[in-house]
XYZ file of C-alpha atoms in Angstrom:
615
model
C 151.592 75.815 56.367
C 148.112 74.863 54.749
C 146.743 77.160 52.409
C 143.279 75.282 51.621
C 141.054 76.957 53.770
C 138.826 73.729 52.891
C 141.744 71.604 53.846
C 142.044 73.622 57.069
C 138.159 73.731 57.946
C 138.252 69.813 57.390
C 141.288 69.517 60.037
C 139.779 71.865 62.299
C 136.624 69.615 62.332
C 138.426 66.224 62.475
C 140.574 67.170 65.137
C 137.665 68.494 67.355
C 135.684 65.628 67.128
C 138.594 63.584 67.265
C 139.758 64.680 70.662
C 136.552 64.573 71.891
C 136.121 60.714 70.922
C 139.827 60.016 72.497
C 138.770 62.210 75.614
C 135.663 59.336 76.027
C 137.367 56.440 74.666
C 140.109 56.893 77.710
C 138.082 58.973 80.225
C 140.483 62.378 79.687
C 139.036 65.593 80.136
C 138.642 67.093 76.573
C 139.777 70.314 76.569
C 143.085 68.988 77.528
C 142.966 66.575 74.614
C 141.371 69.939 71.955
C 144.371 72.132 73.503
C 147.217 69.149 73.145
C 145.820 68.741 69.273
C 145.425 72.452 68.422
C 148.902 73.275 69.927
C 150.421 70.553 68.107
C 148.923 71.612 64.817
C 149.470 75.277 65.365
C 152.314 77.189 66.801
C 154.241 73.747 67.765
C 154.368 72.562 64.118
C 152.945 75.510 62.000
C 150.546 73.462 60.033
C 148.213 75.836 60.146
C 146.992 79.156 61.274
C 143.201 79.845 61.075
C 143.200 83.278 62.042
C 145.335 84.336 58.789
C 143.198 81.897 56.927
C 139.743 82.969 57.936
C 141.038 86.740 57.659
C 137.568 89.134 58.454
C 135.792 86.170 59.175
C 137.691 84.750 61.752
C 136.085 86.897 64.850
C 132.722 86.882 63.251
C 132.404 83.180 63.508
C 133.822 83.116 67.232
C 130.905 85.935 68.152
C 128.452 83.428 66.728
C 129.548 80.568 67.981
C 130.168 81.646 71.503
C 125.899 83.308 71.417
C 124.799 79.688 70.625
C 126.732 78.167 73.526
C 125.564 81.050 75.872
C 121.762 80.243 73.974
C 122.315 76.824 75.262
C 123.348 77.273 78.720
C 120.660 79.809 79.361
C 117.629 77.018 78.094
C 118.649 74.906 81.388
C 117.516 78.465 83.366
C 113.957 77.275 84.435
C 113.285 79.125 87.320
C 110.778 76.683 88.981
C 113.390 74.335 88.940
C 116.337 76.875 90.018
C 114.036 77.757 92.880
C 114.454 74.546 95.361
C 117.977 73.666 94.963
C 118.520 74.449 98.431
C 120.801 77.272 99.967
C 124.489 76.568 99.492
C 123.581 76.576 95.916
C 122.062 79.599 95.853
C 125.021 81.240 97.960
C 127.580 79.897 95.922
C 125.522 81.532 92.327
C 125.281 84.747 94.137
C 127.214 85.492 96.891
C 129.786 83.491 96.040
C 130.042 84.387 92.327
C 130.362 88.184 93.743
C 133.650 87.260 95.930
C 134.790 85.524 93.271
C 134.793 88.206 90.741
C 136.028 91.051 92.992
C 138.752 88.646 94.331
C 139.851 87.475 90.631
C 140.180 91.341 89.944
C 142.466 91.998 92.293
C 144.159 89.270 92.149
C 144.226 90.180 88.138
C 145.324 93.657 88.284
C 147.998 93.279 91.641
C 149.781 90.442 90.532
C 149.228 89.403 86.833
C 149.752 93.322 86.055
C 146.686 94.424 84.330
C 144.867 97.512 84.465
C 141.891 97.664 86.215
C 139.476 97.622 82.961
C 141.031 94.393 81.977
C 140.774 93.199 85.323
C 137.273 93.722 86.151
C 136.538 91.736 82.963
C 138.471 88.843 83.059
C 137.657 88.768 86.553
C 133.493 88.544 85.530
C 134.281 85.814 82.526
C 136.085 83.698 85.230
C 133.177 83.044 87.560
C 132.499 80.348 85.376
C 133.010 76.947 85.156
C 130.486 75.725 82.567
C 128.375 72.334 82.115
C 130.890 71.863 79.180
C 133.485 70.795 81.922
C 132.003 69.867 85.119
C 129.148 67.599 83.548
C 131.770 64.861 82.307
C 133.651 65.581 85.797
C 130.837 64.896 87.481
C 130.287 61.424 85.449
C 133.556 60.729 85.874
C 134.117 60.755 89.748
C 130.448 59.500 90.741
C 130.542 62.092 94.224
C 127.892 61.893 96.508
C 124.271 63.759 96.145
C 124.847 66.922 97.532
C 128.188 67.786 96.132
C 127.381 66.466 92.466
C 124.365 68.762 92.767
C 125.933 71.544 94.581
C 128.875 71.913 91.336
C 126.298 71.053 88.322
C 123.886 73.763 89.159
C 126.329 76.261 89.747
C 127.802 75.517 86.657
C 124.414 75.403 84.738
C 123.417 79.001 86.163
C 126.472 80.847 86.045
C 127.083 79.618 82.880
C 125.606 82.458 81.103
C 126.082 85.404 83.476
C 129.997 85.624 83.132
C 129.848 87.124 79.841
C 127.105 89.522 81.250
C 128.902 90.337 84.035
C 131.999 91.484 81.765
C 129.693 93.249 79.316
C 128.855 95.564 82.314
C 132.355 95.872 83.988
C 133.295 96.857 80.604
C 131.281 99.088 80.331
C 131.158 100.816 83.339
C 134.793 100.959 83.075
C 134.403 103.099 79.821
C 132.192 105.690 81.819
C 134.667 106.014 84.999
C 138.242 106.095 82.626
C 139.342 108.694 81.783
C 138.288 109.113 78.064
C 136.071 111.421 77.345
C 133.163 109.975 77.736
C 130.018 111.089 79.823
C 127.164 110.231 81.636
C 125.096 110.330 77.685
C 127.492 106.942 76.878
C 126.875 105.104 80.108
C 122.409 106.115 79.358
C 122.864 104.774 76.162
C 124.461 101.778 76.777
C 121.839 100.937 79.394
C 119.499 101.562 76.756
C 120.994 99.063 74.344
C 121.079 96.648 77.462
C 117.720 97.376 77.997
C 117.093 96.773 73.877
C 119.061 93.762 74.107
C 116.847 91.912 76.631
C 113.237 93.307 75.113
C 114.570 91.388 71.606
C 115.659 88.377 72.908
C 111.975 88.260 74.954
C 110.323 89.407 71.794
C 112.113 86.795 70.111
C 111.865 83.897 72.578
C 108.147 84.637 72.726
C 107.138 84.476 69.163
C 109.483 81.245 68.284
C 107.766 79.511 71.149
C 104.156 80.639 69.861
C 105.189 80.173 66.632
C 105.996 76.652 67.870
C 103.135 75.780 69.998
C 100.350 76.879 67.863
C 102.089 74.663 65.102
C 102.652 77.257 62.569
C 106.210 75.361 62.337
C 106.699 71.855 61.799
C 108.349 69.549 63.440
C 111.114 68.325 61.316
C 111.925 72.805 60.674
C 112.245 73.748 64.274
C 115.177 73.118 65.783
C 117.001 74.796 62.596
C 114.442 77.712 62.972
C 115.688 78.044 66.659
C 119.159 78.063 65.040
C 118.516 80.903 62.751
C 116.399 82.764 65.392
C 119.125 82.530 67.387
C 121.818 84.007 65.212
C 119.468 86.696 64.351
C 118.467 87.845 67.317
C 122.370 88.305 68.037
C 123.050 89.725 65.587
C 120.189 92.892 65.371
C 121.275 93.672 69.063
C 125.029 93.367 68.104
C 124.603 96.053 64.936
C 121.893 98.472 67.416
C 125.065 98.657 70.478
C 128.401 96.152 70.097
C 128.547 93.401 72.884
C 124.598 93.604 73.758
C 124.346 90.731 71.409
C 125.420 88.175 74.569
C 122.753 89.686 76.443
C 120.044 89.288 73.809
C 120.662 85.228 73.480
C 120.777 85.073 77.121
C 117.822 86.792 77.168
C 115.735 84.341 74.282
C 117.131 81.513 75.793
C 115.967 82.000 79.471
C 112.877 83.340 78.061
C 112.129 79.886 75.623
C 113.228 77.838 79.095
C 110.354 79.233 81.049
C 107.226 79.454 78.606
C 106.775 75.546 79.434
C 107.344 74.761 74.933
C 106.169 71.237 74.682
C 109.458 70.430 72.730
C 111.863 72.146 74.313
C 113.774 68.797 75.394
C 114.437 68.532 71.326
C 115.543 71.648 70.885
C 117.997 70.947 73.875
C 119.357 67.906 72.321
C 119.794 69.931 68.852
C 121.564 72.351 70.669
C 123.895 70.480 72.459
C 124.856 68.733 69.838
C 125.479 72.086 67.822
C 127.173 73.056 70.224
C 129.530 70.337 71.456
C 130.461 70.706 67.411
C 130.607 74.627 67.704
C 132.675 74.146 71.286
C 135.140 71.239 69.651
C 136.237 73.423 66.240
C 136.145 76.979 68.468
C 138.535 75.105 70.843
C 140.832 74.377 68.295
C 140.378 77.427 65.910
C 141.529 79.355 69.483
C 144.535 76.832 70.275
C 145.905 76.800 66.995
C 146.108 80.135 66.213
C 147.926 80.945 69.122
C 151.147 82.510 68.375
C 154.346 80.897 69.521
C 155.173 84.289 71.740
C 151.809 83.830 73.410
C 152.664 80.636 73.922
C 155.861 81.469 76.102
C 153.640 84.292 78.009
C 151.491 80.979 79.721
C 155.170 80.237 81.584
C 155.332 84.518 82.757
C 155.717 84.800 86.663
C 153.008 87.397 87.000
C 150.757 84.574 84.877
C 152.016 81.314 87.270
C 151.084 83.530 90.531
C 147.645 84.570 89.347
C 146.832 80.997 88.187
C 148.109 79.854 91.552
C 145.733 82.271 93.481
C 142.783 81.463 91.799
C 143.467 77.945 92.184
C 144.114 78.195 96.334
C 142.942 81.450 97.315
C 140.117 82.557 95.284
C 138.455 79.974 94.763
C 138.118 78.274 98.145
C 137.945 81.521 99.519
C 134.834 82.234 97.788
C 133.222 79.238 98.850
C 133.832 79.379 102.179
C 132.757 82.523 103.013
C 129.628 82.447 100.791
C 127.861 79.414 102.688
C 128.926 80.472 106.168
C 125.582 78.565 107.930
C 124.625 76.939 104.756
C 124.199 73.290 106.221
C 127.921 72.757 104.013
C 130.000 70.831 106.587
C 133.767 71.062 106.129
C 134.316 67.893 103.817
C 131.601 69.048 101.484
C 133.187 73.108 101.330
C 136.807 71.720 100.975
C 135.924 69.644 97.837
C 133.306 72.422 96.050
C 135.914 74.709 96.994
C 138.853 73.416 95.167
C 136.999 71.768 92.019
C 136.630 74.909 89.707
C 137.272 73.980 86.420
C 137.111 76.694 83.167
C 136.181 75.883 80.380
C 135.581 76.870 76.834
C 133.068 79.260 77.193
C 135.630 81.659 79.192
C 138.158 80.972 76.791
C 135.886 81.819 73.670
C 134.688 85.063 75.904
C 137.923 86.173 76.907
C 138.897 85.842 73.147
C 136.164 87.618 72.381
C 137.113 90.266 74.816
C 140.094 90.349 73.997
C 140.271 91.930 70.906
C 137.817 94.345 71.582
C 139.647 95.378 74.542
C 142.599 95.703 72.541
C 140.866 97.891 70.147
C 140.055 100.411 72.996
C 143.772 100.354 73.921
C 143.477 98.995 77.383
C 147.067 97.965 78.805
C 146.997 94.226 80.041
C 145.051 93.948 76.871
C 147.229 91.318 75.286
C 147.695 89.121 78.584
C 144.264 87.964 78.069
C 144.463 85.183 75.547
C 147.405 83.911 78.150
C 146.225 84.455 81.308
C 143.206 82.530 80.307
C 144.475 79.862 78.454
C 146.461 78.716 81.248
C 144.011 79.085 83.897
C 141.218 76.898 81.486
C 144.155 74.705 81.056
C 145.546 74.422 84.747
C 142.326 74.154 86.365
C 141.123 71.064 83.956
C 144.315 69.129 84.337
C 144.136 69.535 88.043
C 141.101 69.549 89.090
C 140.179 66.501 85.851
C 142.626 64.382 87.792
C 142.178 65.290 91.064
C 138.560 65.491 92.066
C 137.951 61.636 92.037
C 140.907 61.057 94.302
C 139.801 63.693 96.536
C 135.941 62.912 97.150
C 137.679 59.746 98.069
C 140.064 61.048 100.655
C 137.173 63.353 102.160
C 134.575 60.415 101.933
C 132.372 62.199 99.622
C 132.492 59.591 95.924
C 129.474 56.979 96.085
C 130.688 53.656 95.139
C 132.884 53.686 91.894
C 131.321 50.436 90.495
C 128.975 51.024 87.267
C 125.126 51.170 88.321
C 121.760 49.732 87.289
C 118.788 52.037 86.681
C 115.487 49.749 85.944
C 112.401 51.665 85.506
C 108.994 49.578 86.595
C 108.576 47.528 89.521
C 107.175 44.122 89.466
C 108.407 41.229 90.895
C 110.894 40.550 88.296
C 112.596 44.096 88.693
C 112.458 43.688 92.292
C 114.209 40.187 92.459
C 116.609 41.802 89.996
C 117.858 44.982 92.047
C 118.222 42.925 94.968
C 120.167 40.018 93.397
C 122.550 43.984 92.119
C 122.504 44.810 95.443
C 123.718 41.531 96.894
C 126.836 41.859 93.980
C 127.515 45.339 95.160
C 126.389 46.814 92.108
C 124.346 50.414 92.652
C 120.813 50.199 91.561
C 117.446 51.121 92.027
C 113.825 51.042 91.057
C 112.137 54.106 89.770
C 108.475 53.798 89.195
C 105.715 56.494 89.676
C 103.359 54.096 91.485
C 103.140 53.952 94.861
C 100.905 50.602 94.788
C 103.761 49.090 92.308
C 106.432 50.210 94.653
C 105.244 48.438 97.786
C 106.905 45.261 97.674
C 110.007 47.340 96.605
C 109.500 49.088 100.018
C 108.967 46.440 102.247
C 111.924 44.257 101.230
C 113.565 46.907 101.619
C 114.858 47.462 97.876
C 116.165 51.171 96.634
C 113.486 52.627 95.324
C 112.113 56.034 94.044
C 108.824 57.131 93.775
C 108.636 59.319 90.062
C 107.797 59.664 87.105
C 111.491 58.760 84.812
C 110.087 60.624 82.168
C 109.082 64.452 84.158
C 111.239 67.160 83.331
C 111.128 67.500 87.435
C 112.916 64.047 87.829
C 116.171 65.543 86.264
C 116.387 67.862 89.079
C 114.956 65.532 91.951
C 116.965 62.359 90.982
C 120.998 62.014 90.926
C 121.743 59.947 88.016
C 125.252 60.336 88.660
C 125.914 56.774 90.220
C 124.081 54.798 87.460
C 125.997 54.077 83.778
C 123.006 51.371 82.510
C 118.976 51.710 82.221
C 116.729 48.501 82.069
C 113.191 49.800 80.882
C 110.788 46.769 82.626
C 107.362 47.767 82.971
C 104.129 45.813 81.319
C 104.210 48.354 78.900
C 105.909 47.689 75.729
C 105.279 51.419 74.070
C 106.194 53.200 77.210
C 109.717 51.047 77.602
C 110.503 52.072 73.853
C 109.524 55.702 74.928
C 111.720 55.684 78.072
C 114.814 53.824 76.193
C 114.321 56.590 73.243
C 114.305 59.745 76.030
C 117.296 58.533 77.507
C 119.571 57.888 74.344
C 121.454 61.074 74.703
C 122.246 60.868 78.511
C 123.412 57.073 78.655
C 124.427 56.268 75.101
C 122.812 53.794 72.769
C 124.637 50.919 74.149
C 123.762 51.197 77.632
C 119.676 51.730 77.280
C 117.850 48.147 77.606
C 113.935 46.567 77.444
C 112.379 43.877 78.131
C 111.031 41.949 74.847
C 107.861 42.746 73.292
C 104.844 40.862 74.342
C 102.993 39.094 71.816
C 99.963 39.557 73.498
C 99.631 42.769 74.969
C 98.347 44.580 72.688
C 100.623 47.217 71.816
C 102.124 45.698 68.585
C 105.060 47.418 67.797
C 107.484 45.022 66.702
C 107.510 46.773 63.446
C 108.884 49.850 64.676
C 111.645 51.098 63.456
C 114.765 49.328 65.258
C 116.616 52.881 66.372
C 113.620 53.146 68.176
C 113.931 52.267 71.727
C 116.790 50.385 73.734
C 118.284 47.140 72.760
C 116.561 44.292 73.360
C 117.514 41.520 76.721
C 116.614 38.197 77.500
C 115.341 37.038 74.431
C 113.963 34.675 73.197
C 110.813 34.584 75.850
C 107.487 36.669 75.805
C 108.037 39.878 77.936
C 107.325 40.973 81.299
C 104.396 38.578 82.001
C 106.145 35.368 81.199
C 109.254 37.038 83.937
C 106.470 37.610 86.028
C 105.143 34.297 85.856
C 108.349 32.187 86.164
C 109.320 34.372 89.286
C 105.787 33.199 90.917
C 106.184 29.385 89.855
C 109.687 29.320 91.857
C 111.976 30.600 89.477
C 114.996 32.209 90.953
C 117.760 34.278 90.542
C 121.190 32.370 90.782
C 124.703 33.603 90.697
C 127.569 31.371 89.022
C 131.359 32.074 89.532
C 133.595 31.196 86.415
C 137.140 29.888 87.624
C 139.707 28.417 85.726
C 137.985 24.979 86.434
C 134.955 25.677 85.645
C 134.557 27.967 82.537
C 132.204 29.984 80.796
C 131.841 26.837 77.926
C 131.234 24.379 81.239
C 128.607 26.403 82.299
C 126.253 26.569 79.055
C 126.456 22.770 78.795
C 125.738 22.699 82.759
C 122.851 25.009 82.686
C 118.975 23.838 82.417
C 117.318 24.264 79.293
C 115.138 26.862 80.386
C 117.307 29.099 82.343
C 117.692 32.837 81.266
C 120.588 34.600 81.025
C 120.576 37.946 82.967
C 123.394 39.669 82.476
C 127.463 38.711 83.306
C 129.250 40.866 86.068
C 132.817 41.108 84.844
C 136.147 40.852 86.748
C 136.783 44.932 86.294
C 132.972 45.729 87.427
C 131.227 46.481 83.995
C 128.147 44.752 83.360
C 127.138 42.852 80.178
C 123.426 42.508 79.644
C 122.614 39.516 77.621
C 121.039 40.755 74.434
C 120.805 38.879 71.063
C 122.551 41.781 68.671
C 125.956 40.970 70.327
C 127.872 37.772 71.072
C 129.084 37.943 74.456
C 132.115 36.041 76.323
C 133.043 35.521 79.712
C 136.184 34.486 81.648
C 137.853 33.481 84.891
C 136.748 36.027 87.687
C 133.276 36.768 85.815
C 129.808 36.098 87.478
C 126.996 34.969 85.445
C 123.219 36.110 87.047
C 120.509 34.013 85.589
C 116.607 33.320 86.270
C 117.212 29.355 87.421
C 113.969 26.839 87.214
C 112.940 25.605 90.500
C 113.623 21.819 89.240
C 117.336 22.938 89.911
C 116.940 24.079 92.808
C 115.179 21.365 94.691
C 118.097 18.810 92.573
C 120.358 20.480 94.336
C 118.764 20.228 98.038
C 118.293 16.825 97.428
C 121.762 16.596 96.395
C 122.541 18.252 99.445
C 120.249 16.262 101.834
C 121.558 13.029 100.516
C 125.295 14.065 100.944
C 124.291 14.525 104.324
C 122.945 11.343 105.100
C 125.654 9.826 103.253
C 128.129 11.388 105.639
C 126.320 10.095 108.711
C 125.487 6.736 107.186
């Protein structure tokens, strides 16, 4: 076993990051990949152990790290937005999360043995499911509109309320049991609640007038938020233990709805915190798992409560929350059986855990278990299964990789139909209505917004669409959509039209990690597309065979045709760009802007084979 708590803390790190890069490399759900590489490294092989290693400061770090992923969740609570997401969701948060907890309780104390403390609290931490695990589902299995939206929000808002929900039961729990305490412990507790949420308000408040009034700079907030953060936990954690989840909570929903001018950077920071915080947690947790917990997954009492929540709870929950909720049968079976845990129950149930323990609750020590291999169960089966499902019930949009191309001209217009025509998903976003008429009348997806509004996240499912082409006559504002939209499609999967030497705008100097990569070069922008579309240029489609290859076509091709982009054989799409060399084989389809000269060659090619025939 290591001894080098260095050596360990560099392991930890390498294998969380690690797993998640394998879990997006081969589209695997990650916390199966974290789980495989912490077991392995832990009780399987005894490498390591980080909870002897990290001795007193082993739970401290796992209280911090699990406030900053609850701080996270809780800045996606903006209540305008929450407000119109339509009833089933709002059954399913509420109603919903209610029959879930009571029914995970039960099922928690009658069959997996625990006491009815325990039970009420692992039955609150599993209402959630978590934007750590659905999100990439989600991505993954391309559903349908209603049910993408229906599982993301519930997993955005319940997100934070689990570990509320089990601060209370806990709580509560205290005051009825039989251990001396009175009706002065459950007051005071209240109080600290009450405490709790008053700091993280106070605390919200002042970092976002602290921010807005500029009396922080730029490059110092999102590691201000950070420290605010911690602090704030902490002060409500020393004043009453466990109110410290509540306080975060608190700041976080607080900073979402004060309208902070950068609060989309501080989201970024904080995701990426915490997809670090969530990767090294997961395997601090998995590797310090003791071979006799281990064994304790594979208990009978553990198998049946695992099975229950998977086909009684669960669906059970759903289908009696959104009785008359516009949900037709299809839509309930799929939201009802896609439930997956993640990491934020397993780092609250840890968390729990030993502070259950401490209080000598019985069931105390099933926790760790029980949740390990529901988090477990319900990723492997619902990772694997929800794609093939929304297939059977006729709820997955088209699995083929989609276009999003923001500005619509004629060029953009010619382009998503030419997509559409190739049965590749795509559509025109543009917050013109006067832009977006000839998008309407030849009948061309469309959608009327503004790509950049905070509102368009909520309005618009980006779900079916893995590329974004930014194509308006605006060079500044493509580099300023291609730069917002880094984080959610990746860096090599945001495109622009080239600069235009003449429009004004100038910013070829910029710096080159600014903005998407560059397509279609060499030519002069937009207006020169523009242009060639209204002299007769158009958009052509050219099957590669085995006869006729990719080299054939480049010496076949006029001198002045552009090179779109190349549909491959398995569906991906390869923009033409000038940072990458690209290749194309048997079974791929080139899309190019032809010259007109072409075209009328080949009618009179055409007419003359005709005439040749009936000569």
């Amino acid at each position: 076993m290591m001894d080098s708590l260095l050596l360990i803390l560099m392991l930890v790190a390498v294998l969380g990051i690690g797993s998640q890069w394998l879990a997006w490399k081969f589209q695997l759900p990650a916390i199966v990949v974290m789980s495989i590489a912490g077991l392995l490294v832990g009780p399987v092989f005894g490498l390591m152990n980080p909870e002897e290693a990290f001795g007193d400061m082993y739970r401290p770090f796992i209280s911090i790290a699990v406030a900053i992923i609850l701080f996270e969740g809780s800045l996606n609570l903006n209540f305008k937005e929450v407000k119109g997401l339509g009833k089933p969701v709002f059954r399913i948060v509420t109603w919903g999360a209610f029959i879930a907890w009571i029914l995970g309780s039960v099922a928690a104390h009658f069959v997996a043995g625990m006491s009815w403390a325990v039970a009420f609290v692992i039955g609150g931490i599993f209402i959630v499911t978590g934007p750590t695990v659905i999100l990439p589902l989600l991505r993954q299995s391309k559903l349908k509109p209603k049910p993408a939206k229906i599982l993301k929000w519930e997993g955005i808002i319940v997100d934070p309320f689990g570990a509320l929900v089990a601060i209370f039961a806990f709580e509560f729990i205290l005051f009825l049991s039989a251990d001396g305490r009175d009706a002065t412990s459950l007051f005071l507790f209240l109080l600290a609640a009450l405490f709790a949420v008053v700091l993280g308000y106070i605390f919200g408040k002042v970092v976002a007038w602290m921010f807005e009034s500029g009396h922080v700079p730029e490059f110092l907030k999102s590691p201000a938020v950070f420290v605010a953060v911690i602090a704030c936990f902490i002060l409500a954690d020393e004043v009453k233990h466990e109110t410290g989840l509540l306080a975060v909570t608190a700041m976080g929903m607080t900073m979402a709805n004060l309208g902070i001018s950068s609060i989309k950077d501080m989201r970024h920071f904080k995701e990426n915190i915490s997809i670090l915080l969530i990767s090294t947690v997961f395997i601090l947790l998995t590797s310090s798992l003791t071979t006799e917990t281990l064994m304790d997954v594979f208990r009978p009492e553990i198998i049946g409560f695992v099975l229950l929540m998977l086909f009684v709870v669960r669906p059970l929950s759903v289908f009696l929350s959104t009785v008359n909720s516009g949900l037709n049968l299809r839509e309930k079976t799929l939201v009802g059986w896609i439930a997956p845990r993640g990491i934020v129950a397993l780092t609250v149930a840890s968390y729990f855990a030993s502070i259950l323990a401490d209080e000598g609750f019985d069931g105390a020590s099933l926790i760790t278990p029980l949740t390990f291999a529901l988090v477990f169960s319900t990723v492997v089966v619902h990772g694997f299964s929800i794609g093939w499902l929304a297939k059977k019930l006729n709820l997955s949009a088209e699995g083929n990789p989609g276009v999003l191309i923001v500005g619509s001209n004629r060029f953009s217009n010619a382009l998503v139909k030419v997509m559409q025509e190739l049965d590749i998903p795509s559509v025109v976003v543009d917050s013109s209505w006067d832009r977006l008429q000839r998008a309407r009348k030849a009948g061309i997806p469309h959608n009327h917004c503004e790509i950049l509004s905070e509102q368009t996240e909520y309005t618009m499912n980006f779900t079916p669409y893995d590329y974004l082409l930014a194509s308006t006559e605006y060079d500044a504002y493509n580099a300023l959509v291609c730069s917002t939209f880094l984080p959610e499609f990746g860096r090599k999967n945001v495109f622009r039209l080239p600069n235009q030497s003449h429009s004004g705008d100038q910013i070829n100097d910029i710096d080159h990690t600014i903005g998407g990569r560059e397509v279609f070069s060499p030519m002069e922008g937009i207006e020169e597309l523009k242009y060639k579309m209204k002299s007769g240029y158009v958009m052509r489609k050219t099957s590669l065979t085995d006869q006729y290859r990719y080299k054939d076509y480049l010496e076949d091709r006029h001198e002045e045709t552009i090179l779109l982009f190349i549909l491959k054989q398995s569906k991906q799409i390869t923009f033409f760009t000038n940072d990458v060399e690209i290749s194309a084989s048997p079974g791929d389809t080139i899309v190019s802007m032809t010259p007109p000269s072409k075209e009328f060659n080949k009618i009179k090619e055409k007419l003359e084979e005709q005439r040749n025939e009936k000569g």
